[in-house]
PDB file of C-alpha atoms in Angstrom:
ATOM      1  CA  MET A   1      -4.880  11.738   0.289  1.00 90.00           C
ATOM      2  CA  LEU A   2      -4.904   7.762  -0.286  1.00 88.00           C
ATOM      3  CA  LEU A   3      -2.923   7.763  -3.478  1.00 91.00           C
ATOM      4  CA  CYS A   4       0.459   9.175  -1.646  1.00 92.00           C
ATOM      5  CA  SER A   5      -0.672   7.660   1.954  1.00 92.00           C
ATOM      6  CA  ASN A   6       0.292   4.544   0.294  1.00 92.00           C
ATOM      7  CA  VAL A   7       3.040   5.311  -2.236  1.00 91.00           C
ATOM      8  CA  PHE A   8       4.797   5.985   1.105  1.00 90.00           C
ATOM      9  CA  MET A   9       3.632   2.952   3.369  1.00 91.00           C
ATOM     10  CA  THR A  10       4.353   0.401   0.132  1.00 90.00           C
ATOM     11  CA  LEU A  11       8.207   2.194   0.523  1.00 89.00           C
ATOM     12  CA  ALA A  12       7.943   1.803   4.102  1.00 88.00           C
ATOM     13  CA  TRP A  13       7.316  -1.767   3.657  1.00 88.00           C
ATOM     14  CA  TYR A  14       9.289  -2.772   0.974  1.00 89.00           C
ATOM     15  CA  GLY A  15      11.814  -0.161   0.063  1.00 86.00           C
ATOM     16  CA  ASN A  16      14.186  -1.999   2.754  1.00 88.00           C
ATOM     17  CA  LEU A  17      13.980  -4.994   0.361  1.00 88.00           C
ATOM     18  CA  LYS A  18      14.861  -3.005  -2.363  1.00 88.00           C
ATOM     19  CA  LEU A  19      17.711  -0.708  -0.486  1.00 88.00           C
ATOM     20  CA  GLU A  20      18.841  -4.788   0.491  1.00 89.00           C
ATOM     21  CA  GLN A  21      18.640  -6.170  -3.483  1.00 87.00           C
ATOM     22  CA  MET A  22      20.834  -2.971  -3.704  1.00 88.00           C
ATOM     23  CA  LYS A  23      23.321  -3.605  -1.217  1.00 90.00           C
ATOM     24  CA  LEU A  24      23.161  -0.855   0.777  1.00 91.00           C
ATOM     25  CA  THR A  25      21.588  -2.078   4.044  1.00 88.00           C
ATOM     26  CA  THR A  26      23.484  -5.425   4.364  1.00 88.00           C
ATOM     27  CA  ASP A  27      24.829  -4.301   7.379  1.00 91.00           C
ATOM     28  CA  TRP A  28      21.992  -1.965   9.133  1.00 92.00           C
ATOM     29  CA  PRO A  29      20.871  -3.997  12.420  1.00 94.00           C
ATOM     30  CA  LEU A  30      17.137  -5.147  11.873  1.00 92.00           C
ATOM     31  CA  VAL A  31      15.615  -2.099  14.189  1.00 95.00           C
ATOM     32  CA  LEU A  32      17.536   0.676  12.421  1.00 94.00           C
ATOM     33  CA  VAL A  33      15.205  -0.483   9.046  1.00 91.00           C
ATOM     34  CA  ILE A  34      12.155  -0.915  11.552  1.00 92.00           C
ATOM     35  CA  LEU A  35      12.269   2.890  12.434  1.00 93.00           C
ATOM     36  CA  ALA A  36      13.599   4.051   8.999  1.00 91.00           C
ATOM     37  CA  SER A  37      10.062   1.920   7.523  1.00 91.00           C
ATOM     38  CA  TRP A  38       8.777   3.745  10.755  1.00 91.00           C
ATOM     39  CA  GLY A  39       9.402   7.098   9.474  1.00 90.00           C
ATOM     40  CA  MET A  40       8.654   6.921   6.590  1.00 88.00           C
ATOM     41  CA  ALA A  41       5.317   5.739   7.409  1.00 89.00           C
ATOM     42  CA  LEU A  42       4.231   9.032   9.204  1.00 91.00           C
ATOM     43  CA  PHE A  43       4.258  10.313   5.764  1.00 90.00           C
ATOM     44  CA  GLU A  44       1.815   7.343   4.677  1.00 92.00           C
ATOM     45  CA  TYR A  45      -0.577   8.607   8.549  1.00 92.00           C
ATOM     46  CA  SER A  46      -0.004  12.092   7.921  1.00 94.00           C
ATOM     47  CA  PHE A  47      -1.852  11.387   4.101  1.00 94.00           C
ATOM     48  CA  MET A  48      -3.982   8.211   5.967  1.00 93.00           C
ATOM     49  CA  ILE A  49      -5.437  10.231   8.419  1.00 94.00           C
ATOM     50  CA  PRO A  50      -6.643  13.218   6.392  1.00 95.00           C
ATOM     51  CA  ALA A  51      -8.060  11.656   3.660  1.00 94.00           C
ATOM     52  CA  ASN A  52      -9.649   9.268   6.234  1.00 94.00           C
ATOM     53  CA  ARG A  53     -11.309  11.996   7.835  1.00 95.00           C
ATOM     54  CA  ILE A  54     -12.538  13.437   4.965  1.00 96.00           C
ATOM     55  CA  GLY A  55     -13.431  10.617   3.295  1.00 95.00           C
ATOM     56  CA  SER A  56     -15.887   9.060   6.519  1.00 96.00           C
ATOM     57  CA  GLN A  57     -19.549  10.053   6.666  1.00 95.00           C
ATOM     58  CA  ILE A  58     -19.238   9.971  10.670  1.00 96.00           C
ATOM     59  CA  THR A  59     -17.519  13.125   9.227  1.00 96.00           C
ATOM     60  CA  GLY A  60     -19.635  14.717   6.534  1.00 96.00           C
ATOM     61  CA  GLY A  61     -18.122  12.449   3.900  1.00 95.00           C
ATOM     62  CA  PRO A  62     -19.570  10.374   1.516  1.00 95.00           C
ATOM     63  CA  PHE A  63     -17.922   6.876   2.823  1.00 94.00           C
ATOM     64  CA  SER A  64     -18.712   3.862   5.805  1.00 93.00           C
ATOM     65  CA  LEU A  65     -16.007   2.715   7.069  1.00 92.00           C
ATOM     66  CA  VAL A  66     -16.528  -0.397   5.195  1.00 89.00           C
ATOM     67  CA  GLN A  67     -15.723   1.301   2.011  1.00 89.00           C
ATOM     68  CA  LEU A  68     -13.188   3.690   3.245  1.00 91.00           C
ATOM     69  CA  LYS A  69     -11.273   0.685   3.902  1.00 89.00           C
ATOM     70  CA  VAL A  70     -12.117  -1.386   0.905  1.00 87.00           C
ATOM     71  CA  ILE A  71     -10.693   1.802  -1.446  1.00 88.00           C
ATOM     72  CA  GLN A  72      -8.069   1.462   0.485  1.00 90.00           C
ATOM     73  CA  GLU A  73      -7.009  -1.632   0.099  1.00 87.00           C
ATOM     74  CA  ALA A  74      -7.791  -1.427  -3.981  1.00 87.00           C
ATOM     75  CA  ILE A  75      -5.614   1.122  -3.999  1.00 90.00           C
ATOM     76  CA  SER A  76      -2.851  -1.042  -2.048  1.00 90.00           C
ATOM     77  CA  LEU A  77      -2.979  -3.226  -4.865  1.00 87.00           C
ATOM     78  CA  VAL A  78      -2.807  -0.882  -7.902  1.00 87.00           C
ATOM     79  CA  ILE A  79       0.512   0.796  -6.020  1.00 91.00           C
ATOM     80  CA  PHE A  80       2.188  -2.473  -4.662  1.00 88.00           C
ATOM     81  CA  THR A  81       2.020  -3.487  -8.350  1.00 86.00           C
ATOM     82  CA  VAL A  82       3.887  -0.290  -9.731  1.00 87.00           C
ATOM     83  CA  VAL A  83       6.259  -0.262  -7.066  1.00 88.00           C
ATOM     84  CA  VAL A  84       7.142  -4.324  -8.013  1.00 87.00           C
ATOM     85  CA  THR A  85       6.878  -3.838 -11.950  1.00 86.00           C
ATOM     86  CA  LEU A  86       9.441  -0.983 -11.727  1.00 87.00           C
ATOM     87  CA  LEU A  87      11.646  -1.840  -8.609  1.00 87.00           C
ATOM     88  CA  PHE A  88      11.310  -5.300  -8.357  1.00 86.00           C
ATOM     89  CA  LYS A  89      12.465  -5.903 -12.092  1.00 82.00           C
ATOM     90  CA  GLY A  90      13.088 -10.426 -10.806  1.00 76.00           C
ATOM     91  CA  GLU A  91       9.648 -10.214  -9.239  1.00 80.00           C
ATOM     92  CA  ALA A  92       7.082 -11.313 -12.002  1.00 80.00           C
ATOM     93  CA  ILE A  93       3.186 -10.603 -11.824  1.00 83.00           C
ATOM     94  CA  GLN A  94       2.127 -13.742 -12.592  1.00 87.00           C
ATOM     95  CA  TRP A  95      -1.862 -14.292 -14.509  1.00 91.00           C
ATOM     96  CA  ASN A  96      -2.902 -16.103 -10.697  1.00 93.00           C
ATOM     97  CA  HIS A  97      -1.939 -12.447  -9.403  1.00 87.00           C
ATOM     98  CA  TYR A  98      -3.505 -10.517 -12.614  1.00 87.00           C
ATOM     99  CA  VAL A  99      -6.591 -12.894 -11.249  1.00 92.00           C
ATOM    100  CA  ALA A 100      -7.003 -13.046  -7.318  1.00 89.00           C
ATOM    101  CA  PHE A 101      -6.522  -8.903  -7.593  1.00 85.00           C
ATOM    102  CA  ALA A 102      -9.221  -8.896 -10.388  1.00 88.00           C
ATOM    103  CA  PHE A 103     -11.779  -9.902  -7.482  1.00 90.00           C
ATOM    104  CA  ILE A 104     -10.768  -7.953  -4.467  1.00 84.00           C
ATOM    105  CA  LEU A 105     -11.320  -5.128  -6.874  1.00 82.00           C
ATOM    106  CA  LEU A 106     -14.416  -6.881  -7.491  1.00 88.00           C
ATOM    107  CA  GLY A 107     -15.032  -6.505  -3.555  1.00 83.00           C
ATOM    108  CA  VAL A 108     -15.129  -3.087  -4.282  1.00 83.00           C
ATOM    109  CA  PHE A 109     -18.274  -3.222  -6.998  1.00 85.00           C
ATOM    110  CA  PHE A 110     -20.209  -5.271  -3.732  1.00 87.00           C
ATOM    111  CA  ALA A 111     -18.674  -3.244  -0.716  1.00 84.00           C
ATOM    112  CA  PHE A 112     -20.854  -0.053  -2.751  1.00 86.00           C
ATOM    113  CA  LEU A 113     -24.103  -2.188  -4.066  1.00 84.00           C
ATOM    114  CA  LYS A 114     -27.405  -0.781  -1.581  1.00 78.00           C
TER     115      LYS A 114
END
């Protein structure tokens, strides 16, 4: 569910830039772009909210709130990297970006230490 949620959110945040790049939304007013992104974000929330409720220790799941957030951020980076690689051919991910991502993923490890 977190994977699906992050796909929708990444597309809501950055898909408008791809549409602009493709010259499909160049004449759209910003408010319309925002509303379209909100529409996509509704699907993100349709997956994120249940995933948090299922995963949270508050509702009987295995993860603390901090662990849920760290997992979500790690998934977000992976999804973002895939979307940028597939949709934005001119946006190269450099070695230093991978190092930064690795440090964030290392944060996942530390978030789960007892």
